[in-house]
Short mmCIF file of N, CA and C in Angstrom, two decimals:
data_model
loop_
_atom_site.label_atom_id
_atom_site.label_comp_id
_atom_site.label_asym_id
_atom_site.label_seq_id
_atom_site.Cartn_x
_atom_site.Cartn_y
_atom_site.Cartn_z
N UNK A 1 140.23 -129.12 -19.59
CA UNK A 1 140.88 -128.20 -18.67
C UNK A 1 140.93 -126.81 -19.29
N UNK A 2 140.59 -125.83 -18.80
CA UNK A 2 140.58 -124.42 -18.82
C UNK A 2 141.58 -123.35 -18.13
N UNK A 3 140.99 -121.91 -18.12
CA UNK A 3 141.75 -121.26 -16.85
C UNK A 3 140.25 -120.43 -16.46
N UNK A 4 140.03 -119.76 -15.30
CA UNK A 4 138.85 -118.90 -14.96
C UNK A 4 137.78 -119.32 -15.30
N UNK A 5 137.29 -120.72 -14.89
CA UNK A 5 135.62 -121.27 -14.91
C UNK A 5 135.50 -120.56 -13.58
N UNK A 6 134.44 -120.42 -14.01
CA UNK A 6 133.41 -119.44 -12.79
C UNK A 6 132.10 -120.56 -12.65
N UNK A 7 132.10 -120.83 -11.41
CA UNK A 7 131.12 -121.72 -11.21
C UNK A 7 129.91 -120.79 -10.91
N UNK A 8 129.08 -119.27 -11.05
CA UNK A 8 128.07 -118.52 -11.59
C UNK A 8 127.87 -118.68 -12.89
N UNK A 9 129.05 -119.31 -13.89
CA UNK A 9 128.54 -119.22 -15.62
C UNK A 9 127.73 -120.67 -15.99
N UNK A 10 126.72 -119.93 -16.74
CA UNK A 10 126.53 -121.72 -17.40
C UNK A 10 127.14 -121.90 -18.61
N UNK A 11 127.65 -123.12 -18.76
CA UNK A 11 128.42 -123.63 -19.48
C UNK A 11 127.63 -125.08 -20.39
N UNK A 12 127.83 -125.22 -21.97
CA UNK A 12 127.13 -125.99 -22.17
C UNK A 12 128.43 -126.84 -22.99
N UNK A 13 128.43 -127.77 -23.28
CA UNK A 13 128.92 -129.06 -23.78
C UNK A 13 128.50 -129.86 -25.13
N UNK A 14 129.07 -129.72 -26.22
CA UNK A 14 128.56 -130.26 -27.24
C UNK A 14 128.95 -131.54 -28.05
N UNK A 15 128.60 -132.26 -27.79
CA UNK A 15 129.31 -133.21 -28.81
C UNK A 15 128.41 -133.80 -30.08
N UNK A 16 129.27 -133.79 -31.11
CA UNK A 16 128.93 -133.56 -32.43
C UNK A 16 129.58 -134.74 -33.48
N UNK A 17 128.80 -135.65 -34.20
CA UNK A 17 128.96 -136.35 -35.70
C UNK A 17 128.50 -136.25 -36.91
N UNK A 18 128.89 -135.41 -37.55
CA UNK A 18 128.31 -134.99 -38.58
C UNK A 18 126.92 -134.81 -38.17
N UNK A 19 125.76 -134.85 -39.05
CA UNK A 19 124.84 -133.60 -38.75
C UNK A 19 124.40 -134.04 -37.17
N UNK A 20 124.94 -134.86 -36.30
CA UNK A 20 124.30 -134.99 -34.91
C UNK A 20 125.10 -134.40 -34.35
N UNK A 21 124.39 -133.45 -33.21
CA UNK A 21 124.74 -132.92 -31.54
C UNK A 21 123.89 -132.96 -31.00
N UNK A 22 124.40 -133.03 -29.71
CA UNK A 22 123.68 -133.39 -28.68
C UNK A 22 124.80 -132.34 -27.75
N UNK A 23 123.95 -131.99 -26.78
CA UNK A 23 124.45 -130.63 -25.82
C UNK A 23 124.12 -131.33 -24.16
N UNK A 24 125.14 -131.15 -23.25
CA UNK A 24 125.09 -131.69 -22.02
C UNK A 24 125.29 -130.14 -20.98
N UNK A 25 124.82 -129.96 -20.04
CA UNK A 25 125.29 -128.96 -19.51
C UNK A 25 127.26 -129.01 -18.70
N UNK A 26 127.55 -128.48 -18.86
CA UNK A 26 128.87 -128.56 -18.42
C UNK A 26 128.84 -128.32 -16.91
N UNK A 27 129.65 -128.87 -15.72
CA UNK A 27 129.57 -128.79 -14.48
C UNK A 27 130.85 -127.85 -13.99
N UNK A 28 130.88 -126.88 -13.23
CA UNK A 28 132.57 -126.61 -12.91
C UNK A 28 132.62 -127.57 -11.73
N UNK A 29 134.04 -127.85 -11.66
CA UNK A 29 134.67 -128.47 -10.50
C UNK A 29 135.10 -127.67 -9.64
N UNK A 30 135.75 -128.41 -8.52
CA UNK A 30 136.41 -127.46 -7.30
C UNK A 30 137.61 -126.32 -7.86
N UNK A 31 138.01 -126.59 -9.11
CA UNK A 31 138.72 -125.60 -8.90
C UNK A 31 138.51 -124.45 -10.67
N UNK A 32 139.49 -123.49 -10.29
CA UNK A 32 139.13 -122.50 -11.20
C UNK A 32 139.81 -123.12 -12.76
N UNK A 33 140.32 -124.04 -12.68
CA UNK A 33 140.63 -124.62 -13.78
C UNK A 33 140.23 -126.24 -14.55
N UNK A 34 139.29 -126.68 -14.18
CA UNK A 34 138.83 -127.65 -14.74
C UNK A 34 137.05 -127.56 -15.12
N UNK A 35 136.44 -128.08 -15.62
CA UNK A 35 134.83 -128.45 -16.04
C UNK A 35 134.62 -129.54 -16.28
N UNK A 36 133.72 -130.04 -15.93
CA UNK A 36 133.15 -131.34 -16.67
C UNK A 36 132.26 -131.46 -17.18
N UNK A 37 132.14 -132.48 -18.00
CA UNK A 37 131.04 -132.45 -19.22
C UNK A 37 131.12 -134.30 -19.14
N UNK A 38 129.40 -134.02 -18.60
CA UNK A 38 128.86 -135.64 -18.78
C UNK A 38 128.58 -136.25 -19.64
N UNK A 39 129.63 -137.25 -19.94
CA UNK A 39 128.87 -138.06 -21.37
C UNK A 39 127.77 -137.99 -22.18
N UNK A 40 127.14 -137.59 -23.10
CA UNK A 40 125.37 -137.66 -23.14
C UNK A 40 124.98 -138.89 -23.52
N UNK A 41 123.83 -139.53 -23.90
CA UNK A 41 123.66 -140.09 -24.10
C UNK A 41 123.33 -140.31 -25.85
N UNK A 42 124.03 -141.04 -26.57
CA UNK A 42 124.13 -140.33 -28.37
C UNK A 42 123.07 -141.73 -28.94
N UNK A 43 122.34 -141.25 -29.82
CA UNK A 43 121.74 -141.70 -30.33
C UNK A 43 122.11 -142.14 -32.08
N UNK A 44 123.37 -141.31 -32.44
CA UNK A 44 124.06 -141.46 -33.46
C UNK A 44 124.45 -142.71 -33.81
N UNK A 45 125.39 -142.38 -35.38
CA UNK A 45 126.27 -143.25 -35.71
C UNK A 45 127.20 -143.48 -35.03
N UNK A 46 127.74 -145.23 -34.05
CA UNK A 46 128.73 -145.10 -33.80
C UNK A 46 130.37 -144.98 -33.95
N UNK A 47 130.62 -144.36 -33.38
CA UNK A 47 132.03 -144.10 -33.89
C UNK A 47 132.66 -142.72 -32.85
N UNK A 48 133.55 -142.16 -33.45
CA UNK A 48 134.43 -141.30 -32.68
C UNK A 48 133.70 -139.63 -32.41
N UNK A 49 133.16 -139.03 -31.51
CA UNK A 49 132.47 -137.40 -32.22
C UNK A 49 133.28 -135.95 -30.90
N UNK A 50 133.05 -135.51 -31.78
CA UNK A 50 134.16 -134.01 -31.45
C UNK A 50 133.21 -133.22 -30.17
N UNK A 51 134.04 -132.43 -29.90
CA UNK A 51 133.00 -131.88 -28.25
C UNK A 51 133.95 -130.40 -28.12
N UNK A 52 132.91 -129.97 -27.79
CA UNK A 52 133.02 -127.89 -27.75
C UNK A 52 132.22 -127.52 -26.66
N UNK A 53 132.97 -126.56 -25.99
CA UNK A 53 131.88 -125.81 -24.73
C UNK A 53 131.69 -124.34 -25.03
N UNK A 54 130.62 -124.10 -24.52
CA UNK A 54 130.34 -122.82 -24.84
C UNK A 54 129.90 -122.23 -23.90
N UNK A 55 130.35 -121.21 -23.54
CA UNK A 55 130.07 -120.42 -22.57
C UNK A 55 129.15 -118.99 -23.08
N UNK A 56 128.27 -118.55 -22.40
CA UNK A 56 127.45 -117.59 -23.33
C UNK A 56 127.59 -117.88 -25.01
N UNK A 57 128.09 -116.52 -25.29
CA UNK A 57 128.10 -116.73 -26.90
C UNK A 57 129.09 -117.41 -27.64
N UNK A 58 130.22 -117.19 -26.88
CA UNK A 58 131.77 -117.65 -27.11
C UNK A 58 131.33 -119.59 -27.17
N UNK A 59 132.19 -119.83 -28.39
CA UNK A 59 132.46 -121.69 -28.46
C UNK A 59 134.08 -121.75 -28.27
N UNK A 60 134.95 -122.83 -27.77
CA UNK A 60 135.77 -123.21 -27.80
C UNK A 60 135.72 -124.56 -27.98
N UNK A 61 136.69 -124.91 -29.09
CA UNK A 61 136.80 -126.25 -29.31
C UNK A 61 137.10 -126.97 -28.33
N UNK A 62 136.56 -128.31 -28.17
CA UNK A 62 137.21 -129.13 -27.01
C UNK A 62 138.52 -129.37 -26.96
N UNK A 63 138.84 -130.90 -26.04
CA UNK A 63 140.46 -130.66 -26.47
C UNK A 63 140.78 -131.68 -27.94
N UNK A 64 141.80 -131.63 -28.06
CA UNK A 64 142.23 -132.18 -29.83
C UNK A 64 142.28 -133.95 -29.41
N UNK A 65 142.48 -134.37 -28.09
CA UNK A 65 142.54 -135.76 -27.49
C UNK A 65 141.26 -136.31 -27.36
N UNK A 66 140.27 -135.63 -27.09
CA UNK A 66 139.10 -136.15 -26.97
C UNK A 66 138.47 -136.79 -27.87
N UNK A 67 137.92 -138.12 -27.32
CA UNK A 67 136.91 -139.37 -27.91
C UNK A 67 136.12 -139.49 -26.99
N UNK A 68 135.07 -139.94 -27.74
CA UNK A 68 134.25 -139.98 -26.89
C UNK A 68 133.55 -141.82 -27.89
N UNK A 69 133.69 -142.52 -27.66
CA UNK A 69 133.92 -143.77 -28.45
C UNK A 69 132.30 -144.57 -28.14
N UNK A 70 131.73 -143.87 -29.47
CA UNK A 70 129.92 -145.18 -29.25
C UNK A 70 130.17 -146.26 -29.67
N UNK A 71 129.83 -147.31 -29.31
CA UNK A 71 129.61 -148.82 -29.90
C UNK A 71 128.16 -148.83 -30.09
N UNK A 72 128.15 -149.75 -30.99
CA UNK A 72 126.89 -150.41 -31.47
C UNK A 72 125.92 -151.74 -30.54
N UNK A 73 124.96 -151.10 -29.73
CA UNK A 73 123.70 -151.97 -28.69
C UNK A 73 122.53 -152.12 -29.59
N UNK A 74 122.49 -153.34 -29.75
CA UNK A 74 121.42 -154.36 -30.56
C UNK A 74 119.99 -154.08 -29.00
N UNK A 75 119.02 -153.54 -29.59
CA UNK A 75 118.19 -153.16 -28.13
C UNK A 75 116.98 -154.34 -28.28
N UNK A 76 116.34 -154.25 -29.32
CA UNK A 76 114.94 -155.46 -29.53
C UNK A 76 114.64 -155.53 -30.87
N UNK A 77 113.46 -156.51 -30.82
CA UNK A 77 112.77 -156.89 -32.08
C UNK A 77 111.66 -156.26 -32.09
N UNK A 78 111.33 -155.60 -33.62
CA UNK A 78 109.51 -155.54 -33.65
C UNK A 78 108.83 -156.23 -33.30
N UNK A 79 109.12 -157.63 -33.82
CA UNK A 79 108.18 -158.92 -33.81
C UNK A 79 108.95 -159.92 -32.98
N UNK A 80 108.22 -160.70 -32.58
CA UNK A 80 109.20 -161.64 -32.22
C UNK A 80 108.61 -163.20 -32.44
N UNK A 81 107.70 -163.80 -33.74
CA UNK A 81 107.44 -164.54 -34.46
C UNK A 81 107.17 -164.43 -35.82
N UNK A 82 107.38 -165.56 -36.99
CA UNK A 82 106.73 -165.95 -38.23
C UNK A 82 107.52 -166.86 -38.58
N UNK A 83 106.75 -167.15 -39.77
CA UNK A 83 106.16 -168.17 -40.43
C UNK A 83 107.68 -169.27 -40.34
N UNK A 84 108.08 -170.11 -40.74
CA UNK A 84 109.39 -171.36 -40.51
C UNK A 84 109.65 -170.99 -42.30
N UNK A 85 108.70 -170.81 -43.14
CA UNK A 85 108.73 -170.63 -44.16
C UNK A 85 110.02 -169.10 -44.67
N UNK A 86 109.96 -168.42 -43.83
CA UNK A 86 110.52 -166.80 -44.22
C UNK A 86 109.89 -166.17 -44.81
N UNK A 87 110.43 -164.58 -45.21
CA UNK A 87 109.91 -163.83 -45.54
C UNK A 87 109.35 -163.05 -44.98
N UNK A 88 108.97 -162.66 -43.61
CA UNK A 88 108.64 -161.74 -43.45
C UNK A 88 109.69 -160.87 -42.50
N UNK A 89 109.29 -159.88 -41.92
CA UNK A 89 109.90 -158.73 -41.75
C UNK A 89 110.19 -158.70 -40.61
N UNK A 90 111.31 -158.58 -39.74
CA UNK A 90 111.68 -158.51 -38.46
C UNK A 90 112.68 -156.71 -38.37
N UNK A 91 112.30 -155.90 -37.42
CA UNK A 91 113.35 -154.71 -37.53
C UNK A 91 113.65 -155.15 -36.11
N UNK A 92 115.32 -154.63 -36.29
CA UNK A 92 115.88 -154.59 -35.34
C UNK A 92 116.17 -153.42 -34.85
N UNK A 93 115.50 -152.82 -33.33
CA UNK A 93 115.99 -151.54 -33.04
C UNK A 93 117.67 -151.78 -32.53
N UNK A 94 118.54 -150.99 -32.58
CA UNK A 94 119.75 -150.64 -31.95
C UNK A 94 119.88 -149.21 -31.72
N UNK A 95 121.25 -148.90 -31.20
CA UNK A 95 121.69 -147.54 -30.68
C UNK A 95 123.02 -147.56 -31.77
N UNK A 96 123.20 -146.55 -32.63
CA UNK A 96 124.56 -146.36 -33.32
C UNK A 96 124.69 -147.22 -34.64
N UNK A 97 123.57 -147.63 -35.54
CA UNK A 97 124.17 -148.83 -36.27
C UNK A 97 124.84 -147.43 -37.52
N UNK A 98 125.52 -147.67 -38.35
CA UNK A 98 125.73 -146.97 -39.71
C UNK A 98 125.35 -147.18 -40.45
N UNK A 99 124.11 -146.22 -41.10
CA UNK A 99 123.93 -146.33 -42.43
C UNK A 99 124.58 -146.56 -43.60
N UNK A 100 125.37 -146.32 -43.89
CA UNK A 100 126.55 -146.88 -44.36
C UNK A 100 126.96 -148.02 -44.74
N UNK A 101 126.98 -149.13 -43.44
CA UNK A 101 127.43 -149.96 -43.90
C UNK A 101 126.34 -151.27 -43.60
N UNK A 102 126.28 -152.47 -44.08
CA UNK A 102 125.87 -153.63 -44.13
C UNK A 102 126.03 -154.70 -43.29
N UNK A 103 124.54 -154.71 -42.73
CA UNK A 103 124.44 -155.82 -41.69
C UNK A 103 123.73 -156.97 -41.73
N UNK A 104 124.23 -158.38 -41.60
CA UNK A 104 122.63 -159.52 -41.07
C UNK A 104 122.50 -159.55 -40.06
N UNK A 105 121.55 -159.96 -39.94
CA UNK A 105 120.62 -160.81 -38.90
C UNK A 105 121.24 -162.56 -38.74
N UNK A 106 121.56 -163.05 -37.46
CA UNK A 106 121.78 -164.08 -37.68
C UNK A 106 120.44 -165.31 -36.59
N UNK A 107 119.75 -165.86 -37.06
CA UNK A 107 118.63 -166.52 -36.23
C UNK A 107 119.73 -168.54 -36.43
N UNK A 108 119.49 -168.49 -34.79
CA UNK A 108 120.40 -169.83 -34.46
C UNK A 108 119.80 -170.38 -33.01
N UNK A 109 119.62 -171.58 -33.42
CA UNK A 109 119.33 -172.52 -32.53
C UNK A 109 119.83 -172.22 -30.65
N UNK A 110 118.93 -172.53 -29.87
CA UNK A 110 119.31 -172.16 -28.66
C UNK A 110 120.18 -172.82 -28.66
N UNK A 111 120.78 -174.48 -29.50
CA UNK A 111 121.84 -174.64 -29.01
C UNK A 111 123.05 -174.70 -29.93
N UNK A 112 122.39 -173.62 -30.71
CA UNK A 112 123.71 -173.00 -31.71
C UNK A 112 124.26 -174.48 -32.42
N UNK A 113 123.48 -175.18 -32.76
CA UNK A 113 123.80 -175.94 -33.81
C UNK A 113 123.17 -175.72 -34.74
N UNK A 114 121.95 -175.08 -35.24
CA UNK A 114 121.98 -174.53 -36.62
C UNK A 114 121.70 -172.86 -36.32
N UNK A 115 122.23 -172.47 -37.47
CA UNK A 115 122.41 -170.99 -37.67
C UNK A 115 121.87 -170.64 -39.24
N UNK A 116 121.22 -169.96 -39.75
CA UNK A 116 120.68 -169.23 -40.34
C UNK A 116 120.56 -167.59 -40.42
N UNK A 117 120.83 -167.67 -41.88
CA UNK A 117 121.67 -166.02 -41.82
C UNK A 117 120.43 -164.92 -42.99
N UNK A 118 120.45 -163.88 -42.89
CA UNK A 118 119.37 -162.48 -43.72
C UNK A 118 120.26 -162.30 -44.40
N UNK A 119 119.30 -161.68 -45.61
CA UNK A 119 120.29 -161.47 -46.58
C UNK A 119 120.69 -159.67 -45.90
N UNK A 120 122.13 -159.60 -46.26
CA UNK A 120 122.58 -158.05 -45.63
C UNK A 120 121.59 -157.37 -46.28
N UNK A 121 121.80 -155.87 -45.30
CA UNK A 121 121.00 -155.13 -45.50
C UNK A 121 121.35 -153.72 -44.68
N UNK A 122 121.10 -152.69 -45.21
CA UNK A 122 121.62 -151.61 -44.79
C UNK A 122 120.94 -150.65 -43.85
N UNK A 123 120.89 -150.63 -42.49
CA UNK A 123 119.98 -149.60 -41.48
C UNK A 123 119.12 -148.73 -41.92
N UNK A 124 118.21 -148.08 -41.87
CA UNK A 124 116.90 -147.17 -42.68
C UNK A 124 117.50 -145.98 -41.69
N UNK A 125 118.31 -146.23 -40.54
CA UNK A 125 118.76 -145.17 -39.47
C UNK A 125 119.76 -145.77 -38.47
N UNK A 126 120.32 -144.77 -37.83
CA UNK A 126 121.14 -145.34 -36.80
C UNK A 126 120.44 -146.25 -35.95
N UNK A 127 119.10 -146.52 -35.16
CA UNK A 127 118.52 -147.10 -34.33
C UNK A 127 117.78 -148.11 -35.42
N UNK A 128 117.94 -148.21 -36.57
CA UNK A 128 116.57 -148.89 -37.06
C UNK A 128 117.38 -150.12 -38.48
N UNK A 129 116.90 -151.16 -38.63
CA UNK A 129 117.68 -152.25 -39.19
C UNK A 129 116.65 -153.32 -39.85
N UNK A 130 115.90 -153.04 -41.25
CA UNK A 130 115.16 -154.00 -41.09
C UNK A 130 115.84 -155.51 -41.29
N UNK A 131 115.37 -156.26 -41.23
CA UNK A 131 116.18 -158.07 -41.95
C UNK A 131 114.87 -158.73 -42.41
N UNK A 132 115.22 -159.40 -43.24
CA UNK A 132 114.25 -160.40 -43.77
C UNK A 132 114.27 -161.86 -43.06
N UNK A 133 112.96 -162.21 -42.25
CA UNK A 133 113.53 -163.77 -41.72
C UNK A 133 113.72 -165.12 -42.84
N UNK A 134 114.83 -165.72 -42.51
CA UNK A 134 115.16 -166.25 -43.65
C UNK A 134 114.29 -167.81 -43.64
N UNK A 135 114.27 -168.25 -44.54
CA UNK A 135 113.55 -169.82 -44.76
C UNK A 135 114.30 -170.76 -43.63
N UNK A 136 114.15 -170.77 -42.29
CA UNK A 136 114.15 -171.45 -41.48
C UNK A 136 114.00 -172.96 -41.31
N UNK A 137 112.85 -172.92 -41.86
CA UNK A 137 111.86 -174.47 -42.12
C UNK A 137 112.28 -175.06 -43.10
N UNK A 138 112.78 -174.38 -44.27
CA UNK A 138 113.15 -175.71 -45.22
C UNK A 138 114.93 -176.68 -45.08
N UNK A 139 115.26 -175.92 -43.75
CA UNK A 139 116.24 -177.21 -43.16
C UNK A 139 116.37 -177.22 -41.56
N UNK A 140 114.96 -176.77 -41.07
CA UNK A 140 115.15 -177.49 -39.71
C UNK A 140 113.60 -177.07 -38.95
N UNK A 141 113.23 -177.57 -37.95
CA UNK A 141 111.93 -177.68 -37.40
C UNK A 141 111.44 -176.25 -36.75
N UNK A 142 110.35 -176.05 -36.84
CA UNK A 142 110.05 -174.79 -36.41
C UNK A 142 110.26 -174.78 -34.88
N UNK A 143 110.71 -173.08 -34.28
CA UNK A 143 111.36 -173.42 -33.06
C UNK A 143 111.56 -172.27 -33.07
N UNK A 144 111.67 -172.08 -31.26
CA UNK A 144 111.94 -170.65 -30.93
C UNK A 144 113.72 -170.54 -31.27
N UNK A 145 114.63 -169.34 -31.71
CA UNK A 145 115.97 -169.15 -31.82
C UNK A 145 116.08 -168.11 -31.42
N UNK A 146 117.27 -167.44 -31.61
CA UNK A 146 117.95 -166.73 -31.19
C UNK A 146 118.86 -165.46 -32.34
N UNK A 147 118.84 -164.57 -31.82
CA UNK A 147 118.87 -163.93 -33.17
C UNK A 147 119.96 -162.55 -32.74
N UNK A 148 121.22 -162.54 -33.55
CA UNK A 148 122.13 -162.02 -33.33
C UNK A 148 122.30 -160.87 -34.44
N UNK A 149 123.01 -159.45 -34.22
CA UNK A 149 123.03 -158.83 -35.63
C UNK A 149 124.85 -158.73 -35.75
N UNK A 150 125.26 -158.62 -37.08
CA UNK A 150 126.67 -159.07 -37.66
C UNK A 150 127.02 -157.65 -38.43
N UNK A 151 128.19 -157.30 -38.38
CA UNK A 151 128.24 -156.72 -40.16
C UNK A 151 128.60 -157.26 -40.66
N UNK A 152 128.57 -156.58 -42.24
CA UNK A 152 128.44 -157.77 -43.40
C UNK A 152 130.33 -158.20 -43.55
N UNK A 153 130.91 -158.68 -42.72
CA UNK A 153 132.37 -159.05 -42.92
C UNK A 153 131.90 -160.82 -42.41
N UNK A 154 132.55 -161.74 -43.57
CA UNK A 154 132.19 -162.86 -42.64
C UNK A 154 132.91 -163.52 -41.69
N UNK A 155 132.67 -163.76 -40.52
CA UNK A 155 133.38 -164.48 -39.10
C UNK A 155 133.09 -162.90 -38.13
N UNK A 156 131.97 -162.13 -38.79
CA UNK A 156 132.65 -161.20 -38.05
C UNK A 156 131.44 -161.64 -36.29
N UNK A 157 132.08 -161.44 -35.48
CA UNK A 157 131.59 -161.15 -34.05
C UNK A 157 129.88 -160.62 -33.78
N UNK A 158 128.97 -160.86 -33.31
CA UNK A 158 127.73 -160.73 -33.04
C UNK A 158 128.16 -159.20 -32.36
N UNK A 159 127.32 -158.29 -32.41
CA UNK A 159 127.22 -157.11 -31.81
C UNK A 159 126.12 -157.12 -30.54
N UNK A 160 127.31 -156.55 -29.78
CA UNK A 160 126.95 -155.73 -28.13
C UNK A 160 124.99 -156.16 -28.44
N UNK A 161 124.47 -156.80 -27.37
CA UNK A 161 122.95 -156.65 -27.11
C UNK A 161 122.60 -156.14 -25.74
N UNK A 162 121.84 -155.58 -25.88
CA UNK A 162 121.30 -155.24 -24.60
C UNK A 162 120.03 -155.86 -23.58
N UNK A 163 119.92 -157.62 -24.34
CA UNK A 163 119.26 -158.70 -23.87
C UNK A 163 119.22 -159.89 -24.96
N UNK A 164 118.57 -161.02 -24.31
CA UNK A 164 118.86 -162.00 -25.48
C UNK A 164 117.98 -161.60 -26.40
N UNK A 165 117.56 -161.98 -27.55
CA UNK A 165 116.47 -161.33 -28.63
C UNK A 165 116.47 -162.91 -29.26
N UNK A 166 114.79 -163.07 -28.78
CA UNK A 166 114.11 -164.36 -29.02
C UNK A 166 113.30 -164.52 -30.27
N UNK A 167 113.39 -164.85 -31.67
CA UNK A 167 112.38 -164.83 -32.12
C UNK A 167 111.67 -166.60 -32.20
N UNK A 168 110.68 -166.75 -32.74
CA UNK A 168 109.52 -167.95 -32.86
C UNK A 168 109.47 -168.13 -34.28
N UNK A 169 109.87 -169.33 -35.00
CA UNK A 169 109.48 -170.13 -36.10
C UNK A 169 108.51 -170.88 -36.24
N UNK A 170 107.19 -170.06 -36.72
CA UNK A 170 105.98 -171.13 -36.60
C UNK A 170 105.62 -171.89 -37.44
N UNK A 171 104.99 -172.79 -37.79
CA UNK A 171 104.62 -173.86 -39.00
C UNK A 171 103.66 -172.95 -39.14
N UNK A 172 103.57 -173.40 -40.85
CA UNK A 172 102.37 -172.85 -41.67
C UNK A 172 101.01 -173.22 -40.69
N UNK A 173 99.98 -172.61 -40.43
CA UNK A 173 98.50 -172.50 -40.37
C UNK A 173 97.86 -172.90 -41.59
N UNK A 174 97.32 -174.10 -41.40
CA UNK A 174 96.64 -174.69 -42.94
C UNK A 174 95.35 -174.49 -42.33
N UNK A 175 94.23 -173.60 -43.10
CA UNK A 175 92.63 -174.22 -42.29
C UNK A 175 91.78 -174.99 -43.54
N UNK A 176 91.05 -175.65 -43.13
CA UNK A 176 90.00 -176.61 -43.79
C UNK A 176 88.91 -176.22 -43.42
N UNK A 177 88.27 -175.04 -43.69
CA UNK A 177 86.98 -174.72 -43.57
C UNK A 177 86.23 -174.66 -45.06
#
């Protein structure tokens, strides 16, 4: 809320987490004292980030109440097979993970009777997470699962996905040629 928005000014909208902003255009409303500013869409770390409008040259801080609150969306897999054996490389894209802090991978039976866990591992970026697939095969049959990402607290809750995320445990390929 303001006083004298002029719906002739453009007005821009910033919201900011440490070195990320992202700028939305600001809208006036019906009256001479309010603006709005559309969520953007943040590609950041999630968590809490600060917001300023600016009108021409002039910035004003947003208000001191404002949150604007990202959670963490698990989006897909690079791959979505190997070996029952482990070891190879699965990244997980998301929206918001923290570099910072430490996450697994959890790969579990469609009917969640066995679960198998990555060793933690820390995001390369907010969107980007590699995991190591873990030795699958040496206590249960190769098989398509299911694959959840955690932070590293244990019992902690599977994070927000934005679909199921399937990967494939294949048996070794032996050839005899």
């Amino acid at each position: 809320r303001g006083f004298n928005i002029a719906f002739t000014t453009r007005y821009v909208c910033s919201f900011s987490a440490g070195a990320v902003t992202v700028h939305a255009p600001g809208v006036a409303a019906s009256t001479p004292t309010r603006l709005v500013c559309p969520s953007p869409v943040w590609e950041g770390t999630a968590g809490i980030v600060t917001m300023s409008v600016s009108k021409l040259s002039t910035t004003v801080p947003g208000p001191t109440d404002f949150r604007l609150l990202v959670t963490v969306v698990v989006r897909s897999l690079n791959n979505t097979s190997g070996l029952a054996s482990g070891g190879g490389a699965v990244v997980v894209k998301a929206k918001g993970l923290d570099p910072a802090k430490r996450y697994t991978c959890a790969f579990s039976t469609l009917t969640l009777e066995a679960r198998v866990v990555s060793p933690p591992a820390f995001p390369s970026s907010p969107s980007s997470l590699p995991c190591v697939a873990p030795a699958f095969g040496a206590q249960y049959p190769a098989q398509a699962v299911t694959v959840s990402v955690h932070t590293d607290t244990p019992g902690s809750p599977p994070l927000p996905q934005a679909a199921t995320l399937t990967f494939t445990f294949i048996a070794a390929v032996i050839s005899l040629d």
